[in-house]
XYZ file of C-alpha atoms in Angstrom:
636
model
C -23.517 -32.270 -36.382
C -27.369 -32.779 -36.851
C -29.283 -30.848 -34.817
C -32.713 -30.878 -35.355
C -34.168 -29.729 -32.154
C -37.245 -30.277 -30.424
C -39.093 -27.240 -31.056
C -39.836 -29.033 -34.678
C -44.154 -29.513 -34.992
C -44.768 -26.322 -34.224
C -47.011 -24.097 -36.184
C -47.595 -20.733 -33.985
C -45.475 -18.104 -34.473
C -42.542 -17.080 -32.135
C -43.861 -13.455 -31.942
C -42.995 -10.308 -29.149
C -45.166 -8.485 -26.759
C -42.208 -6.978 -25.240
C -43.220 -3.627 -23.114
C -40.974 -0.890 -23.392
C -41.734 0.419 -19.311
C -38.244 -1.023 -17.979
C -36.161 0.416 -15.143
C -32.556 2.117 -15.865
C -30.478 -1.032 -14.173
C -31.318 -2.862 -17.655
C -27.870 -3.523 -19.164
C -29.190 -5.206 -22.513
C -30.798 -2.828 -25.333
C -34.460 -3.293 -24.493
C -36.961 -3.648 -26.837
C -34.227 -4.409 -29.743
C -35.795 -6.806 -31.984
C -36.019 -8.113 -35.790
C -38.777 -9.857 -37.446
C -38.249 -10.876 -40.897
C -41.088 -12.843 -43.414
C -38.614 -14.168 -45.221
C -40.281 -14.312 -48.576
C -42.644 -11.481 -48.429
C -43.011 -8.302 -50.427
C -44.824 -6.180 -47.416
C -45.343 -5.924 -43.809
C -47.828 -7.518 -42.158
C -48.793 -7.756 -38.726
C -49.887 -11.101 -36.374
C -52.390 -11.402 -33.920
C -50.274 -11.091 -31.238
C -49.574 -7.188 -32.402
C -46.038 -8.055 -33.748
C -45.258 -6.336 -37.077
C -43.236 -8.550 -39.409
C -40.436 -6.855 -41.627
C -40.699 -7.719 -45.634
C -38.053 -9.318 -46.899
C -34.671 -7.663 -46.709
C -30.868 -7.861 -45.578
C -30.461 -10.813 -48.112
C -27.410 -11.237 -50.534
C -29.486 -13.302 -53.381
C -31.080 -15.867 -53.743
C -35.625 -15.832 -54.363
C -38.877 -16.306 -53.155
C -41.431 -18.912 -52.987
C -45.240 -19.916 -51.327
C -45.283 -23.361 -49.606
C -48.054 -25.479 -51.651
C -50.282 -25.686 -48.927
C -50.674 -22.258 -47.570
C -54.287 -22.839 -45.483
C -51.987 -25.867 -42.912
C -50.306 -22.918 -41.678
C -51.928 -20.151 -39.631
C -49.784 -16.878 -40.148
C -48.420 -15.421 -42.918
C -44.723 -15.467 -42.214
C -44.943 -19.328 -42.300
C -46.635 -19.460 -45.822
C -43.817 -17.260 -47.693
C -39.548 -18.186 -48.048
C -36.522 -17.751 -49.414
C -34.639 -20.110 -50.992
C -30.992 -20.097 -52.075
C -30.294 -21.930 -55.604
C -26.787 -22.869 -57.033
C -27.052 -20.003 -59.294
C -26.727 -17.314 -56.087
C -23.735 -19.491 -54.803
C -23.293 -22.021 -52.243
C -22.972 -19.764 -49.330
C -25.619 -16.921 -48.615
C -26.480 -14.622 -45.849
C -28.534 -12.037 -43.971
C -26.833 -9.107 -42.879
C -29.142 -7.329 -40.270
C -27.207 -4.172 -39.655
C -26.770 -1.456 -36.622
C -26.849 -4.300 -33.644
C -25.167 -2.678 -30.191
C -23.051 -5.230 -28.854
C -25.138 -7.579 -26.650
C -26.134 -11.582 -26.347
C -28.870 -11.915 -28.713
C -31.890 -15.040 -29.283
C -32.276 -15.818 -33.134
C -34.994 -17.873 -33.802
C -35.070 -18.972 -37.218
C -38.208 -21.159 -39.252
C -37.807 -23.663 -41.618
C -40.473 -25.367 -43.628
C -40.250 -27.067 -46.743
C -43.886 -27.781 -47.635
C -42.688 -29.071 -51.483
C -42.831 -25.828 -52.524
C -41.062 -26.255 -55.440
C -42.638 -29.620 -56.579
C -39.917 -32.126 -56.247
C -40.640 -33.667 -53.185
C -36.891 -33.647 -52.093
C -36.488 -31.533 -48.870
C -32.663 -29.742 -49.212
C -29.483 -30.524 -46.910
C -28.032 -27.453 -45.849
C -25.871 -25.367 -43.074
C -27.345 -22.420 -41.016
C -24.617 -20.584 -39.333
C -24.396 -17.395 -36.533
C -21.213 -15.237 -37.840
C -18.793 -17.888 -38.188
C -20.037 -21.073 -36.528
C -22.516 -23.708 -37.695
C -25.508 -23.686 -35.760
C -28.002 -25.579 -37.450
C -27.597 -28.827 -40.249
C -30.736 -29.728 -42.293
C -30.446 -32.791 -43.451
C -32.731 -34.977 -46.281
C -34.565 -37.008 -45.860
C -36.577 -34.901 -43.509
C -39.578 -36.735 -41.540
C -42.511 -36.108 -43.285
C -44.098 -33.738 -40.487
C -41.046 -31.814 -40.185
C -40.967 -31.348 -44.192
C -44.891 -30.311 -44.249
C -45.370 -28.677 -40.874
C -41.898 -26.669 -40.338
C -39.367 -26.163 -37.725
C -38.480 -23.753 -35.389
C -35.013 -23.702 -34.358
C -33.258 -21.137 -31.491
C -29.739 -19.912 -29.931
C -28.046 -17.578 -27.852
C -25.188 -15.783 -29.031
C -23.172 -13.100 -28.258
C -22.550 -9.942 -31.732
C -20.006 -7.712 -30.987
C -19.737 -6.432 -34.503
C -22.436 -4.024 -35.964
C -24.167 -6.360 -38.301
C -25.778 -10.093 -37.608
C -24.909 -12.812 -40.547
C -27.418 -15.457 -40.912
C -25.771 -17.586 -43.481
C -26.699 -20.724 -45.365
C -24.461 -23.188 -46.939
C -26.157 -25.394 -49.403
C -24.356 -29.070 -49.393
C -26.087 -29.840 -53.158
C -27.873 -28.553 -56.122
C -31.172 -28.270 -53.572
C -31.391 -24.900 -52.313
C -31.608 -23.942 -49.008
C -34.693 -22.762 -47.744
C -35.769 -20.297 -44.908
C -39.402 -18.629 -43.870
C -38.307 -16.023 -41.421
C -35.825 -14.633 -38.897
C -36.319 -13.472 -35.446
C -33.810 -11.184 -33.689
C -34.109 -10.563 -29.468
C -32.118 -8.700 -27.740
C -30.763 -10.048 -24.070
C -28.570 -9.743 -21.299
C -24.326 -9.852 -21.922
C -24.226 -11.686 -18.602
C -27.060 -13.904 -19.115
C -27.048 -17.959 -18.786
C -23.439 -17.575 -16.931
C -21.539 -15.960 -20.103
C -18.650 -15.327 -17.796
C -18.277 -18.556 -17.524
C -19.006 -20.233 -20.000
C -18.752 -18.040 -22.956
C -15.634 -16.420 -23.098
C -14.393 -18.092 -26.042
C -17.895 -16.599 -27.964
C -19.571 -20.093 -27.131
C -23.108 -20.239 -28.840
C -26.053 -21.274 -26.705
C -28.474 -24.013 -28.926
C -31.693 -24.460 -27.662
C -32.257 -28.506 -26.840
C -35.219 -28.060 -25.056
C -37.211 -24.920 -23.475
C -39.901 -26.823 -20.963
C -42.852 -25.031 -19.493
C -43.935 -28.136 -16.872
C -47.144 -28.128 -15.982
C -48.898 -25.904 -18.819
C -49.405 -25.298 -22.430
C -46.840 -23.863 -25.135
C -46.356 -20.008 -24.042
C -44.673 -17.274 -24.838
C -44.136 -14.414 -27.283
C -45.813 -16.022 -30.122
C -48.025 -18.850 -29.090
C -49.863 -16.334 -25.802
C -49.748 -13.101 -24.587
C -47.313 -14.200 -21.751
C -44.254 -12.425 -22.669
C -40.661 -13.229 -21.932
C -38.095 -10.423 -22.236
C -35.792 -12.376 -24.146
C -38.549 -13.511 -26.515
C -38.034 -17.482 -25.507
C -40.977 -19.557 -25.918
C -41.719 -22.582 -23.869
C -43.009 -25.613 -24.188
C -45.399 -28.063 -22.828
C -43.320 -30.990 -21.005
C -46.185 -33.168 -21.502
C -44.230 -35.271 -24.373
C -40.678 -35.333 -22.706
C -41.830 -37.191 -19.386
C -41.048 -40.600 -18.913
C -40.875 -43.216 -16.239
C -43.876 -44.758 -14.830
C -44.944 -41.982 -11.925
C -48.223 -40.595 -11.696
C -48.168 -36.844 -12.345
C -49.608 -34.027 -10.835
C -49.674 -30.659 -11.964
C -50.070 -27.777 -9.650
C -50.367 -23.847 -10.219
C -50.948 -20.668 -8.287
C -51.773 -16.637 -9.268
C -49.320 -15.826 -6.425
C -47.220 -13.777 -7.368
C -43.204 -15.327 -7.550
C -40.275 -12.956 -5.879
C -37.087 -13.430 -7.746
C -38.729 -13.656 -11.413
C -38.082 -11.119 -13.879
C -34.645 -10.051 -12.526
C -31.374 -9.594 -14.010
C -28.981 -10.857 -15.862
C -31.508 -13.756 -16.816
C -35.348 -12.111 -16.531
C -36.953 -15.475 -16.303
C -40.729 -14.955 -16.708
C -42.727 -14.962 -13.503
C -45.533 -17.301 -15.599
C -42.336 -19.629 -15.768
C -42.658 -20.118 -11.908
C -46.761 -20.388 -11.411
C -46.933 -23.727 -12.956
C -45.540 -26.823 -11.894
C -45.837 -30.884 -12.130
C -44.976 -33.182 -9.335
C -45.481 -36.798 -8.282
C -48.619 -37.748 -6.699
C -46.636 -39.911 -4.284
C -44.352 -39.393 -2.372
C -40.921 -40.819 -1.325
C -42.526 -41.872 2.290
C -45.047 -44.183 0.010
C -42.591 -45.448 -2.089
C -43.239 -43.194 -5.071
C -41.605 -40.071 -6.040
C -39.627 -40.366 -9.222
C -39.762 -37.391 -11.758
C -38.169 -38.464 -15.405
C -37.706 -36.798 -18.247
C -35.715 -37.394 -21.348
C -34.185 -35.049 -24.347
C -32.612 -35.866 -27.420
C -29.170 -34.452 -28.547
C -26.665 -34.709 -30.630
C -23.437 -36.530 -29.273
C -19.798 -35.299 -28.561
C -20.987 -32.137 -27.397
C -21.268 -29.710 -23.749
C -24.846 -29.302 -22.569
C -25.806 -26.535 -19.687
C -29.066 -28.048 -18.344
C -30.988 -25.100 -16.237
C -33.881 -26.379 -13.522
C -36.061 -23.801 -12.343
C -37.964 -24.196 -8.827
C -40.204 -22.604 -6.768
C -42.145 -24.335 -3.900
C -45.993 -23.338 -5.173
C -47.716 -25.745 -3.135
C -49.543 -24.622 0.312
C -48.648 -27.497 2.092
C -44.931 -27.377 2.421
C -44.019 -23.945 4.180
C -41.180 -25.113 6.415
C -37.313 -26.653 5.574
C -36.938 -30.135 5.074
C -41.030 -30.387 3.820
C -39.841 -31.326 0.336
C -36.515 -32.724 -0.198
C -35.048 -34.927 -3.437
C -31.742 -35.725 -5.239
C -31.288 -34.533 -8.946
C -29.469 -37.025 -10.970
C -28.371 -35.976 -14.793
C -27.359 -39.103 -17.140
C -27.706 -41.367 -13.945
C -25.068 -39.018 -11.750
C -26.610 -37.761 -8.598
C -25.610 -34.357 -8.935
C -27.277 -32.030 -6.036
C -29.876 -32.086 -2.929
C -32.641 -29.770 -3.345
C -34.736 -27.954 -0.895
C -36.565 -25.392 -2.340
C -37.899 -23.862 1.259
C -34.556 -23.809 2.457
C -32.596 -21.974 -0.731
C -35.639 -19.063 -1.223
C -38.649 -20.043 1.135
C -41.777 -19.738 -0.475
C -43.358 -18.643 -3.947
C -39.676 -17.485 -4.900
C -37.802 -18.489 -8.044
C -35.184 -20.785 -7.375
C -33.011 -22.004 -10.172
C -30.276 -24.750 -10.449
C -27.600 -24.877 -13.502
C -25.064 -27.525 -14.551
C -22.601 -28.477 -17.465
C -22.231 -31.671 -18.918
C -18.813 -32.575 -20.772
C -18.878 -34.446 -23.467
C -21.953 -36.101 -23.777
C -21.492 -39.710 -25.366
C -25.014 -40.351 -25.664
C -27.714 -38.983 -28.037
C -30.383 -38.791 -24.930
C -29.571 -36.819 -22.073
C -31.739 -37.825 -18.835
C -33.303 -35.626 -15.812
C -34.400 -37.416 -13.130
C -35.752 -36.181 -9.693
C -35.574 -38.570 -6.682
C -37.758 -37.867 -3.523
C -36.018 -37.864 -0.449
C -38.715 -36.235 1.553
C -42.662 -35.580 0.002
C -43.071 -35.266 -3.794
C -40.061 -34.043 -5.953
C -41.452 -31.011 -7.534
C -40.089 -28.972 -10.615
C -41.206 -25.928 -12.845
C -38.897 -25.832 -16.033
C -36.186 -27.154 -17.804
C -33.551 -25.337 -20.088
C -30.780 -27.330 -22.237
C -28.801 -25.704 -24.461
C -26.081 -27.118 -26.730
C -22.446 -25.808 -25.742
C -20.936 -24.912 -29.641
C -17.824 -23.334 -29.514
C -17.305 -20.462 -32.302
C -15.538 -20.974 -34.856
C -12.379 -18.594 -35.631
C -13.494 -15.919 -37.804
C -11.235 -13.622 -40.529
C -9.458 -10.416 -38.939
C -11.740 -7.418 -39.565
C -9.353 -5.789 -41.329
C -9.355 -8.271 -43.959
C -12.931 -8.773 -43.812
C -13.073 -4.666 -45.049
C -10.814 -5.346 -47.698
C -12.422 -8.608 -49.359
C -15.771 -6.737 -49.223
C -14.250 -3.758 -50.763
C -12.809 -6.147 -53.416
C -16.205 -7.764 -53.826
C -17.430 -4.309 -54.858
C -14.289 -3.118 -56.956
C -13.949 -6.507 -58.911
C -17.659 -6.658 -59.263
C -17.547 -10.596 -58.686
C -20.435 -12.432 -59.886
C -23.387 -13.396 -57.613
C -22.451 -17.254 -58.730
C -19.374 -17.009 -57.137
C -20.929 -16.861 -53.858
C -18.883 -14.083 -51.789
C -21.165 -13.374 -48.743
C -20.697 -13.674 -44.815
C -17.010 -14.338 -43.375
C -14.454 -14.906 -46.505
C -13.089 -17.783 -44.515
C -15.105 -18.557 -42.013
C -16.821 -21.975 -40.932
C -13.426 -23.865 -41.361
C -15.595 -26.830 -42.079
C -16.393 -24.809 -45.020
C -14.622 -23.842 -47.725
C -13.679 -19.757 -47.946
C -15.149 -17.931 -50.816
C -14.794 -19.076 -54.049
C -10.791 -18.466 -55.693
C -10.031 -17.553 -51.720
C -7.800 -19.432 -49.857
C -7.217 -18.631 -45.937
C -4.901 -19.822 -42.662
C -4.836 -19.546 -39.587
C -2.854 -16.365 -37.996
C 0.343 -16.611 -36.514
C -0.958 -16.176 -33.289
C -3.593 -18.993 -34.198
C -6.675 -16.339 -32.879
C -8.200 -15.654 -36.647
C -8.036 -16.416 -40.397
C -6.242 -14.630 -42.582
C -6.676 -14.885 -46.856
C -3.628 -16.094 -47.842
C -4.260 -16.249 -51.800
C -6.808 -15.150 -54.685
C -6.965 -16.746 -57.520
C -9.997 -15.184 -59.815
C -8.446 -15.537 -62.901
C -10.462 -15.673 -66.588
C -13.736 -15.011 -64.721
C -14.906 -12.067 -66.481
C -14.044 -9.020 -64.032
C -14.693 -5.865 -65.174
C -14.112 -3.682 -61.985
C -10.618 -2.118 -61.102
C -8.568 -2.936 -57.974
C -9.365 -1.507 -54.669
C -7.227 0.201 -53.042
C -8.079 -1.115 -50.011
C -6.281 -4.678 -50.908
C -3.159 -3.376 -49.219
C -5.171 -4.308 -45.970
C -4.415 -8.197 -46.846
C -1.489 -7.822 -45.104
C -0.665 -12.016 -45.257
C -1.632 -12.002 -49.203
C 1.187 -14.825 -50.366
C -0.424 -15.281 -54.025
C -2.815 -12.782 -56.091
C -3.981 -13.533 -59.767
C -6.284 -11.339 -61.345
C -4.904 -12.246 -64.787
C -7.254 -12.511 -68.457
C -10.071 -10.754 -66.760
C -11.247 -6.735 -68.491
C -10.118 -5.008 -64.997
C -9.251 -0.910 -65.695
C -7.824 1.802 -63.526
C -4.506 1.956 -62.157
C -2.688 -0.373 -59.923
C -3.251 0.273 -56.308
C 0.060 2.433 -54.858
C -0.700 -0.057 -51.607
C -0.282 -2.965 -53.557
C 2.991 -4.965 -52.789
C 2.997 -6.785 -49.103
C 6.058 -8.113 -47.907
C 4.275 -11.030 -47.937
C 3.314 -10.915 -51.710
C 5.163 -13.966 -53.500
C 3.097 -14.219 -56.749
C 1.546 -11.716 -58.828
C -0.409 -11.838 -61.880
C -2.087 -9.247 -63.272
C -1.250 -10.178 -67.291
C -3.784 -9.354 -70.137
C -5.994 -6.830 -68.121
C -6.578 -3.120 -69.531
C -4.507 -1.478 -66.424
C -3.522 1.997 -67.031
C -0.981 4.381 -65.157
C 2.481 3.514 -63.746
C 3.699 0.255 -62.195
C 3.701 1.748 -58.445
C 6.744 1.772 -56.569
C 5.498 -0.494 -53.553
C 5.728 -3.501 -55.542
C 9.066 -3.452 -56.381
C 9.669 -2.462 -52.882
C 8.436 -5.963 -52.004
C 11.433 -7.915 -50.714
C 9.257 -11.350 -50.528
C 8.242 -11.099 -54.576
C 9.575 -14.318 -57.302
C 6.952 -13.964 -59.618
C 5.625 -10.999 -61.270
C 3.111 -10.596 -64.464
C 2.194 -7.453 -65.951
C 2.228 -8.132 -69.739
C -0.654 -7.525 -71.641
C -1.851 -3.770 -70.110
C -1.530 -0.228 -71.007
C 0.791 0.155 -68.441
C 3.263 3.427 -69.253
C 6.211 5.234 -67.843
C 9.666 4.003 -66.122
C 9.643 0.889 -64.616
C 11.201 0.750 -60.990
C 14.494 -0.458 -61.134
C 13.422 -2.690 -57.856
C 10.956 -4.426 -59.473
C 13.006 -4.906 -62.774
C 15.734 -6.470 -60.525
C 13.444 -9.777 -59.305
C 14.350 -11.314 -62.965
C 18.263 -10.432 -62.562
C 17.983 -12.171 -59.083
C 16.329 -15.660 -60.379
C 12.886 -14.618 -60.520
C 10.111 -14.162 -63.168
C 8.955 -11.205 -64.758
C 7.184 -9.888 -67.683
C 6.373 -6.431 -68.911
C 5.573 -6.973 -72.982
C 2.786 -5.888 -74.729
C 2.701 -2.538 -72.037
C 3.660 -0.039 -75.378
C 4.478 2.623 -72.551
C 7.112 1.164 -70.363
C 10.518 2.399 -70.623
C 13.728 2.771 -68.494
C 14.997 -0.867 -68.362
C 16.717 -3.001 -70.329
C 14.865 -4.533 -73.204
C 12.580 -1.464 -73.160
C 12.970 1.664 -74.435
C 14.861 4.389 -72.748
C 12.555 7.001 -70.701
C 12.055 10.167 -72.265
C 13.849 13.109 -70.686
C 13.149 14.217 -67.877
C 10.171 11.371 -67.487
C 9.732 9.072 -65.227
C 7.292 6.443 -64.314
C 4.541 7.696 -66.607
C 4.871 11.186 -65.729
C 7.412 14.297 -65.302
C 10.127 13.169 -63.037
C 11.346 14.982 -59.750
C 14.138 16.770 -61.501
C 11.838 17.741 -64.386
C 9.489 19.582 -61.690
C 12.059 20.824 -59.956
C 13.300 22.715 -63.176
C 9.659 24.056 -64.693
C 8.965 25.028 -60.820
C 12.597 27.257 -61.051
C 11.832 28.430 -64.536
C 8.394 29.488 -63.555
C 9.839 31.456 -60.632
C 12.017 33.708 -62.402
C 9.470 34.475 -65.068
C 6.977 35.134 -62.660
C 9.765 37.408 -60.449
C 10.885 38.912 -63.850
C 7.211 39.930 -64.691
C 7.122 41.557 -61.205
C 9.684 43.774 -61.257
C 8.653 45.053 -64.834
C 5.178 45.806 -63.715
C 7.239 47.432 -60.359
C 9.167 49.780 -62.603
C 6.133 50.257 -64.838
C 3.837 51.531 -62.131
C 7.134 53.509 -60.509
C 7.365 55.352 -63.689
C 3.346 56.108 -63.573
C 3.419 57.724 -60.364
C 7.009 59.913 -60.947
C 4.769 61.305 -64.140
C 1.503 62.487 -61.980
C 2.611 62.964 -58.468
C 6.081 65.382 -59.418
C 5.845 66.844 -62.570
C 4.229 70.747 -62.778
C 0.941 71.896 -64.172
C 1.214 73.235 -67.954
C 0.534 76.809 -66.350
C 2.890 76.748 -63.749
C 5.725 75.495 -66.496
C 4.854 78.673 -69.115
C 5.339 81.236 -66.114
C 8.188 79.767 -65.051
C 9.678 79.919 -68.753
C 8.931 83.560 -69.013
C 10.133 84.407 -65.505
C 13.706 83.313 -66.892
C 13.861 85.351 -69.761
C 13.771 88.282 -68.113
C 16.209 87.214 -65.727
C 18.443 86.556 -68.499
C 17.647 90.205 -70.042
C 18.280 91.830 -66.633
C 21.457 90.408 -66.315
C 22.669 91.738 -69.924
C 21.426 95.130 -68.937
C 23.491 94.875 -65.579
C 26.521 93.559 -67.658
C 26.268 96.280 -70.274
C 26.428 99.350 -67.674
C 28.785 97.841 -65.898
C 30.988 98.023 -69.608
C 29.975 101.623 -69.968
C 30.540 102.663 -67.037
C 34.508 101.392 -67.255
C 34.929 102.993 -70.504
C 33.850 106.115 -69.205
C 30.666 106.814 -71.472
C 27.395 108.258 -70.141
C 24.981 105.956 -68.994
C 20.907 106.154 -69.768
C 20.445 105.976 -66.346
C 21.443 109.052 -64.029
C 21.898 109.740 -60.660
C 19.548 112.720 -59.337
């Protein structure tokens, strides 16, 4: 698909004068744009008051300064990037923190031999997941010198916008800045046409009647930030035009979901005869690419003071010779309101698609024309996996060569990432990675953890790379056929998920610093007819042909019954400490709270002696007293 569009000699900038006054019933993120200088190391700002972003969001790739800076008028259009084999074959912009809405990227391209080979590139521009745009060389000469501008409508539901390039050949691919608008979800009949995530292309944007206009080339604004063309070079047929205009104002303009610009509807071009004179033909013609759906949008509004009753201007709109509708503009709004027409054609066979208005009654009349390209997206990978590929990108620390930007599988008519391969899901709604195969290529990460999110992973071969750290405990799908991991510098214990893996034939571990007892699961896919090594891991034990584990040692570390035992043994220690400190501080407090004063304990002493000497003077009276002999003491 080759589709350079019309907007191609143009040398203005798409810019935004987008006010920020709006009323609550907006239902798009106002105001939301991007404006990147692809290229450039600062800001700068244009004369229509837009402020262009330096370069940034870009995965590689470096800059360059068209040869002839002074044939272009503002500075985003002098400066690029461009993409060269060395940064991969696929690249991207990532513009981050988008709400979910139906955006307009505008994108220009200029060539300009910047680098001094004369040899414009051939390359892919895609929106998330679908091809958009396809460069192609040769390039006409203007189109190489003066630039392109190129725009869509699609719809980001994800957080981020990728803007990626795809080059086809050792030329890189080029780009001098991005533009990012925010519109309406319901704009341009989404619900109807776009529920499959179809992408809008811009064919033609035509302003009859007037100049180019719009955010960028005037200080008419558009809330979507469309620009619009002259129709001047897209008329045909042999009718003498007229162009009309009024500073009326229009009723219907600026309203939701599609805010078409009230300047859109002040300008028209009609016939200067009429039907009744035997005139009355309007023409115009557009190139496209074949094989595709095109929704052509006519916009109306009866302008001229003469006609202010029904049936005052009446003609027949044919599309590719097919006489499609009857128009009466009085009759649909009445006058100075914005009337607007839209239709879908199916599989165009033809590379020009026609417009032609027929008067029926007066002059056929019309104020703009909208056709936009019908590209269905292309299925992208399940988030999930997308998380984990990125996180893998990180971990594994894969080379910038290698290209791993953007959607890991996504265009199909592109290959996935380098060493990736992906399939369709079961369900046939997404892309799923299905292998990865980065053997020898000089990783010197570890493995994320997060790889257990490849749920469909059939085959994964990290072998003769200088990868550390442990092997991830999620590792082992029961999808996971293959596995090589041989002559890495993995550490830890061989985790029990893989040999959990019913689906597993193949497994390579030799060649790591791999230690402890080896699940008997895993060591049981060679006794059932599959493949395994384990050599050169000097730790590995608890199979046969390895040593035997250690006592109570398993898998690189104390077993369950070893803890189990030091957790018992520490117990009674620790109760066995308590009660001796118990009987210790018992003891301590019998000594100071019950036991008598040093005083107290020499009275007492001398209190029984004389006890005991009273008592021996009782007892010897007593003796006296029975033998008859006088006693010392006498009764008075």
């Amino acid at each position: 698909m080759s589709i350079f569009l019309t907007l191609t000699l143009l040398s203005s900038i798409f810019g935004t004068t987008i006010s920020t006054n709006l009323p609550p019933s907006f239902s798009f993120p106002y105001g939301l744009s991007y404006h990147i200088d692809c290229g450039s190391p600062t800001n700068t700002t244009d004369p229509f008051n837009t402020t262009w972003l330096s370069d940034r969001y870009f995965s590689g790739g470096a800059t360059g300064i068209v040869s002839e800076p002074l044939n272009f008028h503002h500075a985003h259009e002098k400066t690029l990037r461009f993409f060269p084999i060395s940064s991969g074959k696929k690249n991207c912009y990532a513009i981050p923190s988008l709400p979910p809405s139906r955006y307009l990227l505008r994108t220009f391209v200029v060539y300009d031999n910047y680098d001094g080979r004369s040899h414009p590139p051939s390359f892919d521009v895609a929106i998330a997941s679908t091809v958009v745009f396809s460069w192609r060389s040769p390039w006409p000469p203007s189109l190489a010198r003066d630039g392109a501008y190129a725009d869509l409508f699609a719809t980001i539901l994800s957080s981020e916008a990728l803007i990626c390039f795809y080059s086809l050949a050792t030329d890189p691919p080029v780009i001098s800045s991005i533009e990012l608008f925010a519109a309406d979800l319901a704009s341009y009949d989404a619900a109807a046409i776009a529920d499959n995530g179809t992408v809008l292309v811009n064919y033609g944007r035509l302003s009859c009647g007037s100049d180019q206009w719009g955010p960028g080339f005037s200080n008419d604004s558009d809330l979507f930030g469309r620009s619009w063309q002259s129709d001047s070079v897209f008329r045909t047929g042999q009718s003498k035009i007229v162009a009309v205009s009024t500073r009326n104002s229009i009723s219907g303009a600026e309203e939701k979901p599609n805010y078409f610009p009230e300047k859109l509807y002040q300008t028209a071009v009609m016939t200067a005869t009429t039907a009744e004179e035997g005139g009355g033909v309007l023409e115009y013609e557009l190139r496209v690419d074949a094989k595709l759906d095109y929704l052509v949008w006519l916009h109306f509004a009866e302008i001229e003071g003469r006609v202010r009753r029904v049936g005052g201007r009446v003609f027949d709109v044919y599309i590719n010779g097919d006489n499609l509708t009857r128009v009466d503009i009085y009759k649909q709004v009445g006058g100075f309101a914005a009337f607007t027409w839209h239709h879908t054609v199916k599989n165009l066979s033809s590379s020009v698609l026609s417009v032609k208005l027929v008067g029926v009654v007066g002059a056929p009349l019309i104020c703009g024309i909208e056709n936009y390209a019908l590209v269905p997206s292309d299925p992208s990978t399940v988030p999930q996996q997308v998380v984990a590929m990125k996180a893998l990108k990180d971990s594994l620390r894969v080379p910038e060569r290698m290209g791993w930007n953007g959607d890991p599988c996504a265009p199909t008519n592109w290959d996935a990432w380098e060493g990736v391969t992906c399939r369709m899901s079961k369900d046939n709604t997404a892309l799923v990675i299905s292998q990865i195969d980065l053997g020898s290529q000089g990783l010197k990460g570890f493995i994320s953890g997060q790889i257990s999110l490849l749920s469909d992973l059939v085959s994964l071969n990290l072998s003769s790379n200088l990868l550390t750290g442990e092997i991830p405990a999620g590792l082992g799908q029961k999808s996971l056929i293959h596995l090589d991991l041989s002559n890495n510098q993995l550490t830890g214990s061989i985790p029990d998920s893989i040999g959990a893996s019913s689906s597993l034939q193949l497994v390579l571990l030799n060649g790591n610093l791999l230690e402890g007892q080896v699940p008997e699961q895993l060591y049981s896919i060679g006794v059932h007819g599959g493949a395994i090594d384990l050599s050169g891991n000097k730790g590995l034990c608890g199979v046969p042909s390895l040593p035997a584990c250690p006592l109570f040692w398993e898998n690189g570390k104390l077993s369950t019954q070893a803890k189990i035992a030091i957790g018992v043994s520490c117990s009674f220690v620790f109760c066995t400490i308590l009660l001796v400190v118990y009987i210790f501080i018992r003891r301590r407090r019998n000594d100071y709270d019950f036991a008598l004063p040093h005083e107290l304990t020499s009275l007492a002493a001398k209190r029984n002696r004389y006890q005991r000497q009273k008592s021996l003077m009782v007892l010897e009276m007593e003796s006296q007293h029975a033998k008859g002999q006088p006693s010392h003491f006498t009764t008075q």
